[in-house]
mmCIF file of C-alpha atoms in Angstrom:
data_model
loop_
_atom_site.group_PDB
_atom_site.id
_atom_site.type_symbol
_atom_site.label_atom_id
_atom_site.label_comp_id
_atom_site.label_asym_id
_atom_site.label_seq_id
_atom_site.Cartn_x
_atom_site.Cartn_y
_atom_site.Cartn_z
ATOM 1 C CA MET R 1 -20.376 -14.253 31.665
ATOM 2 C CA ARG R 2 -20.887 -17.988 31.927
ATOM 3 C CA THR R 3 -19.289 -18.848 28.527
ATOM 4 C CA VAL R 4 -16.445 -17.316 26.616
ATOM 5 C CA THR R 5 -15.298 -18.683 23.300
ATOM 6 C CA VAL R 6 -11.857 -18.086 21.891
ATOM 7 C CA VAL R 7 -11.829 -18.497 18.173
ATOM 8 C CA GLY R 8 -8.265 -19.280 17.115
ATOM 9 C CA ALA R 9 -5.956 -21.776 18.836
ATOM 10 C CA SER R 10 -3.028 -19.484 18.112
ATOM 11 C CA LEU R 11 -0.407 -17.815 20.304
ATOM 12 C CA SER R 12 -2.678 -14.822 21.002
ATOM 13 C CA GLY R 13 -5.653 -17.230 21.461
ATOM 14 C CA LEU R 14 -3.721 -19.229 24.049
ATOM 15 C CA TYR R 15 -2.568 -16.037 25.891
ATOM 16 C CA ALA R 16 -6.246 -14.916 25.859
ATOM 17 C CA ALA R 17 -7.327 -18.250 27.500
ATOM 18 C CA ARG R 18 -4.569 -17.795 30.126
ATOM 19 C CA GLU R 19 -5.616 -14.231 30.890
ATOM 20 C CA LEU R 20 -9.326 -15.360 31.290
ATOM 21 C CA ARG R 21 -8.368 -17.778 34.023
ATOM 22 C CA ALA R 22 -5.840 -15.446 35.638
ATOM 23 C CA GLN R 23 -8.387 -12.565 35.764
ATOM 24 C CA GLY R 24 -10.955 -14.701 37.529
ATOM 25 C CA PHE R 25 -13.219 -16.062 34.730
ATOM 26 C CA ASP R 26 -14.216 -19.581 36.045
ATOM 27 C CA GLY R 27 -17.062 -20.340 33.558
ATOM 28 C CA ARG R 28 -17.049 -22.464 30.500
ATOM 29 C CA LEU R 29 -14.164 -21.748 28.177
ATOM 30 C CA VAL R 30 -14.226 -22.975 24.571
ATOM 31 C CA ILE R 31 -11.192 -22.782 22.292
ATOM 32 C CA VAL R 32 -11.838 -23.333 18.497
ATOM 33 C CA GLY R 33 -8.920 -23.885 16.140
ATOM 34 C CA ASP R 34 -8.860 -24.698 12.479
ATOM 35 C CA GLU R 35 -5.519 -26.516 12.615
ATOM 36 C CA PRO R 36 -5.534 -30.074 14.281
ATOM 37 C CA HIS R 37 -2.463 -29.033 16.252
ATOM 38 C CA PRO R 38 -2.591 -27.594 19.808
ATOM 39 C CA PRO R 39 -0.961 -23.959 20.029
ATOM 40 C CA TYR R 40 2.567 -23.875 18.799
ATOM 41 C CA ASP R 41 5.272 -21.195 18.499
ATOM 42 C CA ARG R 42 5.605 -19.915 14.921
ATOM 43 C CA PRO R 43 8.809 -17.902 14.852
ATOM 44 C CA PRO R 44 11.065 -21.131 14.890
ATOM 45 C CA LEU R 45 9.269 -22.405 11.768
ATOM 46 C CA SER R 46 11.491 -20.386 9.545
ATOM 47 C CA LYS R 47 14.646 -20.932 11.669
ATOM 48 C CA ASP R 48 15.456 -23.782 13.948
ATOM 49 C CA PHE R 49 12.617 -26.025 12.893
ATOM 50 C CA LEU R 50 13.453 -25.592 9.280
ATOM 51 C CA THR R 51 17.132 -26.345 9.629
ATOM 52 C CA GLY R 52 16.331 -29.431 11.868
ATOM 53 C CA ARG R 53 17.817 -27.941 15.073
ATOM 54 C CA ALA R 54 14.431 -28.116 16.814
ATOM 55 C CA GLY R 55 11.616 -30.640 16.585
ATOM 56 C CA GLU R 56 7.865 -30.247 17.010
ATOM 57 C CA ALA R 57 8.140 -30.898 20.712
ATOM 58 C CA GLN R 58 10.168 -27.720 21.127
ATOM 59 C CA LEU R 59 7.346 -25.718 19.350
ATOM 60 C CA ALA R 60 4.599 -26.715 21.799
ATOM 61 C CA LEU R 61 3.221 -23.775 23.927
ATOM 62 C CA THR R 62 1.398 -25.928 26.371
ATOM 63 C CA ASP R 63 1.843 -29.068 28.311
ATOM 64 C CA ALA R 64 -0.558 -31.539 29.940
ATOM 65 C CA GLY R 65 -0.470 -29.643 33.291
ATOM 66 C CA GLU R 66 -1.415 -26.336 31.843
ATOM 67 C CA THR R 67 -4.066 -27.883 29.696
ATOM 68 C CA ALA R 68 -5.685 -29.227 32.715
ATOM 69 C CA GLU R 69 -5.381 -25.999 34.534
ATOM 70 C CA LEU R 70 -7.166 -24.073 31.678
ATOM 71 C CA ASP R 71 -10.073 -26.483 31.960
ATOM 72 C CA ALA R 72 -11.120 -25.622 28.377
ATOM 73 C CA GLU R 73 -13.032 -27.421 25.770
ATOM 74 C CA TRP R 74 -10.671 -27.744 22.796
ATOM 75 C CA LEU R 75 -12.282 -27.904 19.338
ATOM 76 C CA LEU R 76 -9.276 -28.493 17.093
ATOM 77 C CA GLY R 77 -9.347 -29.170 13.369
ATOM 78 C CA ILE R 78 -12.696 -27.296 13.039
ATOM 79 C CA ARG R 79 -12.975 -23.921 11.274
ATOM 80 C CA ALA R 80 -15.349 -21.286 12.435
ATOM 81 C CA ARG R 81 -17.640 -20.151 9.553
ATOM 82 C CA GLY R 82 -19.705 -17.357 11.081
ATOM 83 C CA LEU R 83 -20.537 -15.193 14.008
ATOM 84 C CA ASP R 84 -24.214 -14.039 14.457
ATOM 85 C CA ALA R 85 -24.952 -10.401 14.355
ATOM 86 C CA ARG R 86 -25.270 -10.089 18.114
ATOM 87 C CA GLY R 87 -21.912 -11.879 18.674
ATOM 88 C CA ARG R 88 -23.632 -14.485 20.872
ATOM 89 C CA THR R 89 -23.327 -17.635 18.587
ATOM 90 C CA VAL R 90 -20.287 -19.045 16.836
ATOM 91 C CA LEU R 91 -21.042 -21.234 13.785
ATOM 92 C CA LEU R 92 -18.659 -23.977 13.096
ATOM 93 C CA ASP R 93 -17.864 -25.777 9.669
ATOM 94 C CA ASP R 94 -19.185 -29.126 10.979
ATOM 95 C CA GLY R 95 -22.631 -27.776 11.563
ATOM 96 C CA ARG R 96 -22.348 -27.234 15.263
ATOM 97 C CA THR R 97 -22.938 -23.838 16.985
ATOM 98 C CA VAL R 98 -21.483 -22.601 20.196
ATOM 99 C CA SER R 99 -23.676 -20.301 22.217
ATOM 100 C CA THR R 100 -21.522 -17.931 24.125
ATOM 101 C CA ASP R 101 -21.573 -14.649 26.186
ATOM 102 C CA GLY R 102 -18.148 -13.315 25.113
ATOM 103 C CA VAL R 103 -15.807 -13.947 22.110
ATOM 104 C CA VAL R 104 -12.139 -13.493 21.678
ATOM 105 C CA ILE R 105 -11.235 -13.327 17.917
ATOM 106 C CA ALA R 106 -7.714 -14.735 17.501
ATOM 107 C CA THR R 107 -7.843 -16.254 13.991
ATOM 108 C CA GLY R 108 -4.580 -14.778 12.822
ATOM 109 C CA ALA R 109 -3.638 -14.358 9.285
ATOM 110 C CA SER R 110 -2.977 -16.519 6.223
ATOM 111 C CA ALA R 111 -0.029 -16.296 3.677
ATOM 112 C CA ARG R 112 -0.619 -14.342 0.500
ATOM 113 C CA ARG R 113 -0.512 -16.574 -2.478
ATOM 114 C CA LEU R 114 0.749 -16.163 -6.104
ATOM 115 C CA ALA R 115 -0.870 -17.236 -9.278
ATOM 116 C CA GLY R 116 0.620 -20.728 -10.254
ATOM 117 C CA ASP R 117 1.640 -21.522 -6.678
ATOM 118 C CA GLY R 118 -0.214 -24.895 -7.124
ATOM 119 C CA LEU R 119 3.002 -26.332 -8.819
ATOM 120 C CA ALA R 120 5.015 -28.834 -6.900
ATOM 121 C CA GLY R 121 8.000 -27.172 -5.214
ATOM 122 C CA VAL R 122 6.222 -23.926 -4.489
ATOM 123 C CA HIS R 123 5.760 -23.234 -0.757
ATOM 124 C CA THR R 124 4.388 -20.681 1.681
ATOM 125 C CA LEU R 125 5.577 -20.760 5.231
ATOM 126 C CA ARG R 126 2.968 -19.800 7.814
ATOM 127 C CA THR R 127 1.834 -23.037 9.579
ATOM 128 C CA LEU R 128 3.432 -26.136 11.012
ATOM 129 C CA ASP R 129 2.173 -28.145 8.023
ATOM 130 C CA ASP R 130 3.766 -25.617 5.757
ATOM 131 C CA ALA R 131 7.081 -26.031 7.568
ATOM 132 C CA ARG R 132 6.961 -29.807 7.563
ATOM 133 C CA ALA R 133 6.449 -29.871 3.766
ATOM 134 C CA LEU R 134 9.245 -27.416 3.048
ATOM 135 C CA ARG R 135 11.710 -29.201 5.494
ATOM 136 C CA VAL R 136 11.099 -32.405 3.515
ATOM 137 C CA GLU R 137 11.885 -30.662 0.335
ATOM 138 C CA LEU R 138 15.104 -29.180 1.596
ATOM 139 C CA THR R 139 16.496 -32.541 2.502
ATOM 140 C CA ARG R 140 16.546 -33.892 -0.992
ATOM 141 C CA GLY R 141 20.069 -32.670 -1.724
ATOM 142 C CA PRO R 142 21.238 -29.266 -3.093
ATOM 143 C CA ARG R 143 18.472 -27.246 -4.484
ATOM 144 C CA ARG R 144 18.169 -23.865 -6.346
ATOM 145 C CA VAL R 145 15.970 -21.867 -4.020
ATOM 146 C CA VAL R 146 14.142 -18.687 -5.010
ATOM 147 C CA VAL R 147 12.623 -16.669 -2.161
ATOM 148 C CA ILE R 148 9.946 -14.205 -3.299
ATOM 149 C CA GLY R 149 9.781 -11.356 -0.793
ATOM 150 C CA GLY R 150 12.639 -9.906 1.411
ATOM 151 C CA GLY R 151 10.587 -9.346 4.538
ATOM 152 C CA PHE R 152 11.126 -11.062 7.818
ATOM 153 C CA ILE R 153 9.819 -14.423 6.810
ATOM 154 C CA GLY R 154 11.525 -14.293 3.481
ATOM 155 C CA ALA R 155 14.849 -13.226 4.954
ATOM 156 C CA GLU R 156 14.770 -15.859 7.784
ATOM 157 C CA THR R 157 13.772 -18.592 5.381
ATOM 158 C CA ALA R 158 16.600 -17.570 2.960
ATOM 159 C CA SER R 159 19.106 -17.611 5.866
ATOM 160 C CA SER R 160 17.965 -21.164 6.842
ATOM 161 C CA CYS R 161 18.189 -22.387 3.256
ATOM 162 C CA ALA R 162 21.741 -21.013 2.892
ATOM 163 C CA ALA R 163 22.754 -22.592 6.139
ATOM 164 C CA LEU R 164 21.601 -25.985 4.694
ATOM 165 C CA GLY R 165 23.894 -25.486 1.754
ATOM 166 C CA HIS R 166 21.360 -24.612 -0.945
ATOM 167 C CA ALA R 167 21.874 -21.903 -3.623
ATOM 168 C CA VAL R 168 19.573 -19.061 -2.678
ATOM 169 C CA THR R 169 18.231 -16.092 -4.458
ATOM 170 C CA VAL R 170 15.934 -13.494 -2.815
ATOM 171 C CA VAL R 171 13.592 -11.385 -5.169
ATOM 172 C CA GLU R 172 12.248 -8.205 -3.606
ATOM 173 C CA ALA R 173 10.012 -5.749 -5.536
ATOM 174 C CA ALA R 174 11.111 -2.752 -3.488
ATOM 175 C CA THR R 175 14.475 -1.120 -3.946
ATOM 176 C CA LEU R 176 15.659 -2.897 -0.783
ATOM 177 C CA PRO R 177 14.154 -5.367 1.728
ATOM 178 C CA LEU R 178 12.544 -3.733 4.825
ATOM 179 C CA VAL R 179 12.692 -0.141 3.466
ATOM 180 C CA PRO R 180 9.249 0.798 4.957
ATOM 181 C CA ARG R 181 10.317 -0.424 8.481
ATOM 182 C CA LEU R 182 13.958 0.628 8.581
ATOM 183 C CA GLY R 183 14.395 3.414 6.124
ATOM 184 C CA ALA R 184 16.717 3.253 3.048
ATOM 185 C CA GLU R 185 20.007 3.778 5.029
ATOM 186 C CA MET R 186 19.498 0.941 7.556
ATOM 187 C CA ALA R 187 17.639 -1.304 5.118
ATOM 188 C CA ALA R 188 20.897 -1.140 2.887
ATOM 189 C CA VAL R 189 23.013 -2.158 5.860
ATOM 190 C CA CYS R 190 20.766 -5.122 6.742
ATOM 191 C CA ALA R 191 20.536 -6.117 3.197
ATOM 192 C CA ALA R 192 24.294 -6.704 3.249
ATOM 193 C CA LEU R 193 23.705 -9.679 5.592
ATOM 194 C CA HIS R 194 22.221 -11.547 2.559
ATOM 195 C CA ARG R 195 25.294 -10.820 0.294
ATOM 196 C CA ARG R 196 27.794 -11.428 3.065
ATOM 197 C CA ARG R 197 26.644 -15.026 3.369
ATOM 198 C CA GLY R 198 26.427 -15.750 -0.370
ATOM 199 C CA THR R 199 22.648 -15.223 -0.971
ATOM 200 C CA GLU R 200 21.968 -13.311 -4.198
ATOM 201 C CA LEU R 201 19.595 -10.462 -3.726
ATOM 202 C CA VAL R 202 17.627 -9.255 -6.680
ATOM 203 C CA THR R 203 15.634 -5.957 -5.969
ATOM 204 C CA GLY R 204 13.405 -3.565 -7.844
ATOM 205 C CA VAL R 205 11.708 -6.138 -9.952
ATOM 206 C CA SER R 206 8.418 -8.124 -9.442
ATOM 207 C CA VAL R 207 7.520 -11.702 -10.333
ATOM 208 C CA ALA R 208 5.722 -12.058 -13.643
ATOM 209 C CA ALA R 209 5.009 -15.745 -13.589
ATOM 210 C CA LEU R 210 6.106 -19.164 -12.205
ATOM 211 C CA HIS R 211 7.341 -21.546 -14.871
ATOM 212 C CA GLY R 212 6.721 -25.354 -14.893
ATOM 213 C CA THR R 213 4.052 -27.876 -15.693
ATOM 214 C CA VAL R 214 3.804 -30.318 -12.792
ATOM 215 C CA ALA R 215 6.710 -28.916 -10.657
ATOM 216 C CA VAL R 216 8.261 -25.432 -10.692
ATOM 217 C CA THR R 217 11.330 -24.934 -12.953
ATOM 218 C CA GLY R 218 11.814 -21.237 -12.861
ATOM 219 C CA VAL R 219 10.710 -17.703 -11.801
ATOM 220 C CA ALA R 220 10.009 -15.230 -14.494
ATOM 221 C CA LEU R 221 10.781 -11.622 -13.485
ATOM 222 C CA SER R 222 9.201 -8.437 -14.781
ATOM 223 C CA ASP R 223 12.505 -7.362 -16.445
ATOM 224 C CA GLY R 224 12.464 -10.523 -18.605
ATOM 225 C CA ARG R 225 14.939 -12.596 -16.669
ATOM 226 C CA VAL R 226 14.090 -16.145 -15.597
ATOM 227 C CA LEU R 227 15.630 -17.537 -12.484
ATOM 228 C CA PRO R 228 16.041 -21.310 -12.501
ATOM 229 C CA ALA R 229 14.378 -22.883 -9.413
ATOM 230 C CA ASP R 230 13.862 -26.259 -7.859
ATOM 231 C CA VAL R 231 12.120 -24.727 -4.765
ATOM 232 C CA VAL R 232 10.254 -21.509 -4.501
ATOM 233 C CA ILE R 233 9.208 -19.917 -1.225
ATOM 234 C CA VAL R 234 6.533 -17.241 -1.464
ATOM 235 C CA GLY R 235 6.862 -14.709 1.376
ATOM 236 C CA VAL R 236 4.759 -11.667 0.196
ATOM 237 C CA GLY R 237 2.898 -10.932 3.188
ATOM 238 C CA ALA R 238 -0.274 -12.157 4.927
ATOM 239 C CA LEU R 239 -4.050 -11.511 4.906
ATOM 240 C CA PRO R 240 -6.002 -11.420 8.127
ATOM 241 C CA ASN R 241 -8.508 -14.307 8.546
ATOM 242 C CA THR R 242 -11.706 -12.305 8.581
ATOM 243 C CA ALA R 243 -13.866 -13.996 5.882
ATOM 244 C CA TRP R 244 -15.709 -16.005 8.432
ATOM 245 C CA LEU R 245 -16.950 -12.737 9.981
ATOM 246 C CA ALA R 246 -18.711 -11.563 6.882
ATOM 247 C CA GLY R 247 -22.432 -10.689 7.733
ATOM 248 C CA SER R 248 -21.620 -10.008 11.386
ATOM 249 C CA ALA R 249 -21.949 -6.659 13.014
ATOM 250 C CA LEU R 250 -18.252 -6.192 13.090
ATOM 251 C CA ALA R 251 -16.326 -3.571 11.022
ATOM 252 C CA LEU R 252 -13.782 -5.267 8.789
ATOM 253 C CA HIS R 253 -10.926 -3.478 6.916
ATOM 254 C CA ASP R 254 -7.635 -5.339 6.792
ATOM 255 C CA GLY R 255 -8.464 -6.922 10.033
ATOM 256 C CA VAL R 256 -11.160 -6.638 12.620
ATOM 257 C CA LEU R 257 -11.423 -2.918 13.574
ATOM 258 C CA CYS R 258 -10.951 -2.298 17.397
ATOM 259 C CA ASP R 259 -10.568 0.581 19.666
ATOM 260 C CA ASP R 260 -7.278 1.091 21.614
ATOM 261 C CA GLY R 261 -8.466 -1.631 24.073
ATOM 262 C CA CYS R 262 -8.972 -4.442 21.342
ATOM 263 C CA VAL R 263 -12.830 -4.034 21.776
ATOM 264 C CA THR R 264 -14.868 -4.284 18.551
ATOM 265 C CA ALA R 265 -18.200 -2.722 17.693
ATOM 266 C CA LEU R 266 -19.773 -5.290 19.974
ATOM 267 C CA PRO R 267 -18.504 -4.902 23.597
ATOM 268 C CA GLN R 268 -18.868 -8.735 24.074
ATOM 269 C CA VAL R 269 -16.446 -9.327 21.228
ATOM 270 C CA VAL R 270 -12.744 -8.566 21.343
ATOM 271 C CA ALA R 271 -9.927 -9.241 18.828
ATOM 272 C CA VAL R 272 -6.152 -9.957 19.345
ATOM 273 C CA GLY R 273 -3.052 -10.781 17.404
ATOM 274 C CA ASP R 274 -2.531 -10.689 13.692
ATOM 275 C CA VAL R 275 -6.230 -10.423 12.850
ATOM 276 C CA ALA R 276 -6.846 -7.309 15.019
ATOM 277 C CA ARG R 277 -6.602 -3.803 13.837
ATOM 278 C CA VAL R 278 -6.146 -2.046 17.250
ATOM 279 C CA GLY R 279 -6.380 1.709 17.324
ATOM 280 C CA GLY R 280 -5.841 1.880 13.533
ATOM 281 C CA VAL R 281 -2.810 -0.458 13.419
ATOM 282 C CA ARG R 282 -2.540 -4.154 12.659
ATOM 283 C CA ALA R 283 0.832 -5.525 13.842
ATOM 284 C CA GLU R 284 1.907 -8.960 13.014
ATOM 285 C CA HIS R 285 4.532 -9.536 15.608
ATOM 286 C CA TRP R 286 4.950 -11.953 18.484
ATOM 287 C CA THR R 287 4.926 -9.117 21.101
ATOM 288 C CA SER R 288 1.539 -7.846 19.954
ATOM 289 C CA ALA R 289 0.028 -11.280 20.249
ATOM 290 C CA THR R 290 1.255 -11.812 23.729
ATOM 291 C CA GLU R 291 0.582 -8.233 25.102
ATOM 292 C CA GLN R 292 -2.910 -7.514 23.740
ATOM 293 C CA PRO R 293 -4.734 -10.419 25.321
ATOM 294 C CA ARG R 294 -4.296 -9.111 28.905
ATOM 295 C CA VAL R 295 -5.956 -5.692 28.020
ATOM 296 C CA ALA R 296 -8.554 -7.374 25.673
ATOM 297 C CA VAL R 297 -9.689 -9.868 28.467
ATOM 298 C CA ALA R 298 -9.813 -7.111 31.054
ATOM 299 C CA ASN R 299 -12.118 -5.089 28.831
ATOM 300 C CA LEU R 300 -14.252 -8.074 27.886
ATOM 301 C CA LEU R 301 -14.900 -9.055 31.381
ATOM 302 C CA ALA R 302 -15.521 -5.287 32.318
ATOM 303 C CA GLY R 303 -17.991 -5.015 29.389
ATOM 304 C CA ARG R 304 -16.457 -1.809 28.195
ATOM 305 C CA THR R 305 -13.099 -0.337 27.484
ATOM 306 C CA VAL R 306 -11.184 0.377 30.744
ATOM 307 C CA GLU R 307 -7.571 -0.160 29.503
ATOM 308 C CA SER R 308 -5.577 0.643 26.370
ATOM 309 C CA ALA R 309 -3.363 -1.726 24.522
ATOM 310 C CA ARG R 310 -1.276 0.995 22.890
ATOM 311 C CA THR R 311 2.381 -0.077 23.364
ATOM 312 C CA VAL R 312 5.662 0.747 21.589
ATOM 313 C CA PRO R 313 6.020 -1.515 18.623
ATOM 314 C CA TYR R 314 8.859 -4.156 18.968
ATOM 315 C CA PHE R 315 10.026 -6.863 16.658
ATOM 316 C CA TRP R 316 13.100 -8.983 16.153
ATOM 317 C CA SER R 317 14.462 -11.206 13.396
ATOM 318 C CA ASP R 318 17.295 -13.795 13.221
ATOM 319 C CA GLN R 319 19.111 -13.825 9.956
ATOM 320 C CA TYR R 320 22.517 -15.354 8.982
ATOM 321 C CA GLY R 321 23.614 -15.790 12.572
ATOM 322 C CA ALA R 322 22.762 -12.106 13.442
ATOM 323 C CA ARG R 323 19.881 -10.848 15.549
ATOM 324 C CA LEU R 324 18.004 -7.692 14.400
ATOM 325 C CA GLN R 325 15.883 -5.863 17.045
ATOM 326 C CA PHE R 326 13.762 -2.868 16.272
ATOM 327 C CA ALA R 327 11.417 -0.688 18.561
ATOM 328 C CA GLY R 328 9.505 2.427 18.009
ATOM 329 C CA ARG R 329 7.799 4.224 15.165
ATOM 330 C CA ARG R 330 10.029 5.469 12.472
ATOM 331 C CA GLN R 331 8.746 8.216 10.179
ATOM 332 C CA GLU R 332 9.873 9.642 6.936
ATOM 333 C CA GLY R 333 12.364 12.513 7.719
ATOM 334 C CA ASP R 334 13.730 10.963 10.841
ATOM 335 C CA THR R 335 17.446 11.120 10.899
ATOM 336 C CA VAL R 336 19.472 8.063 11.956
ATOM 337 C CA ARG R 337 22.770 7.789 13.668
ATOM 338 C CA VAL R 338 24.887 4.974 14.823
ATOM 339 C CA ALA R 339 25.197 5.311 18.652
ATOM 340 C CA GLU R 340 27.294 2.191 19.417
ATOM 341 C CA GLY R 341 29.382 -0.269 17.365
ATOM 342 C CA ALA R 342 29.986 0.419 13.713
ATOM 343 C CA ILE R 343 29.056 -0.136 10.105
ATOM 344 C CA VAL R 344 31.984 -1.337 8.039
ATOM 345 C CA ASP R 345 31.913 -1.374 4.351
ATOM 346 C CA GLY R 346 28.059 -0.922 4.342
ATOM 347 C CA ALA R 347 27.600 -4.004 6.674
ATOM 348 C CA PRO R 348 27.291 -4.410 10.401
ATOM 349 C CA ALA R 349 30.666 -4.744 12.128
ATOM 350 C CA GLU R 350 31.333 -8.241 13.695
ATOM 351 C CA ASP R 351 30.261 -6.998 17.104
ATOM 352 C CA GLY R 352 27.040 -5.266 15.582
ATOM 353 C CA PHE R 353 25.754 -1.727 16.219
ATOM 354 C CA LEU R 354 22.935 0.172 17.724
ATOM 355 C CA ALA R 355 21.276 2.936 15.784
ATOM 356 C CA ARG R 356 18.861 5.687 16.964
ATOM 357 C CA TYR R 357 16.218 7.319 14.808
ATOM 358 C CA GLU R 358 15.585 10.895 15.871
ATOM 359 C CA ARG R 359 13.202 13.764 15.210
ATOM 360 C CA GLU R 360 13.338 17.242 16.812
ATOM 361 C CA GLY R 361 15.810 16.017 19.439
ATOM 362 C CA ARG R 362 13.726 13.019 20.466
ATOM 363 C CA THR R 363 14.409 9.347 19.827
ATOM 364 C CA THR R 364 11.554 7.833 17.888
ATOM 365 C CA ALA R 365 12.945 4.285 17.314
ATOM 366 C CA VAL R 366 16.007 2.147 17.884
ATOM 367 C CA LEU R 367 17.617 -0.629 15.754
ATOM 368 C CA SER R 368 20.322 -2.994 16.737
ATOM 369 C CA VAL R 369 22.260 -5.827 15.284
ATOM 370 C CA ASP R 370 23.837 -8.184 17.814
ATOM 371 C CA ARG R 371 23.578 -5.570 20.598
ATOM 372 C CA PRO R 372 20.850 -7.148 22.793
ATOM 373 C CA ARG R 373 21.684 -5.431 26.173
ATOM 374 C CA SER R 374 22.259 -1.980 24.670
ATOM 375 C CA PHE R 375 19.040 -2.472 22.719
ATOM 376 C CA MET R 376 17.063 -3.404 25.793
ATOM 377 C CA ARG R 377 18.268 -0.216 27.623
ATOM 378 C CA ALA R 378 17.294 1.956 24.629
ATOM 379 C CA ARG R 379 13.970 0.306 24.337
ATOM 380 C CA ARG R 380 13.173 0.920 27.993
ATOM 381 C CA GLU R 381 14.130 4.605 27.490
ATOM 382 C CA LEU R 382 11.831 4.799 24.389
ATOM 383 C CA VAL R 383 8.979 3.363 26.304
ATOM 384 C CA ARG R 384 9.398 5.804 29.177
ATOM 385 C CA SER R 385 9.848 8.630 26.677
ATOM 386 C CA GLU R 386 6.578 7.742 24.816
ATOM 387 C CA GLY R 387 4.753 7.650 28.041
ATOM 388 C CA ARG R 388 5.493 11.299 28.564
ATOM 389 C CA VAL R 389 4.263 12.278 25.057
ATOM 390 C CA ARG R 390 0.520 13.178 24.681
ATOM 391 C CA PRO R 391 -1.338 10.354 22.780
ATOM 392 C CA ALA R 392 -2.397 12.851 20.106
ATOM 393 C CA ALA R 393 1.227 13.478 19.249
ATOM 394 C CA LEU R 394 1.722 9.835 18.604
#
């Protein structure tokens, strides 16, 4: 390969570029990004950046020295609008084309939106520009904040807003936030973090409409209630950025379909990060974005799948001063027990806890709140255990 194009100046795109150089690719490297910003770290956007404890300089993932070492052509602020059927040409929004021998798709995902979210005061939180706008809004004195969606982004944003002194309500359509990930028992324990810090949690109802003419004034719920609001933050998930690939030879279904090695239907095209459905799973987590590129690049340079990217899922979340960490694959029917620490009155004890999910005598997943060392040991055990289980069993 003489030219490789990375589409997406994201975390996973940057890691792919690093891997290309680390694995010996010394040809032309082109990095296309639709945002004008160089690659930056997204997790702090809902936490330290939003509260003002971190500035934009702390978000940067590269410096001048690394940029020089990568020796890449950076095409920032330019959106890719197509990939030819053979995967050899990337079409750009400004009319240019990039002829290439290999492509790494790292275009990530975009925040889902609600009808009426064009009102002033309604925000999503996915990009640096989103975070900039929301941070400005939250500095205008005490606000009534309604967060729609109790997932990780919603919970972290609610935590940051509460820390800034705003009155916060979280609306979650499910019976509890994070039920699909944690199961009802542990989801209830983690939900207590909201209530313990004064955030109102409204569950089991959906949003019917946003009220307001120019600016948002309230959130109408499906049960007839209207929550007054000065600021609304929509955190109801994300959609993979695959529209630009329509008409290509790639299979698309809630992401770019790949085999276990991040390789698409075209061996010269691989996909990584939030946009990639690897082995049937699309994981929107920092660890996936950083671990997949090594395998994807190895397979891209080999011209076929020689390595697998199947790893034990892992994610973390910082909420109300507590760190939640989870690893593994919980299934319905798994039993859960607290192995360390305690749960007091339905909430994590001050020194946290470690819980194990189990099935037929085997640990399938682990969850911890403020027990990082114990969690890392349990996670290593889980990785070793899964390595001994036949892939078909997983």
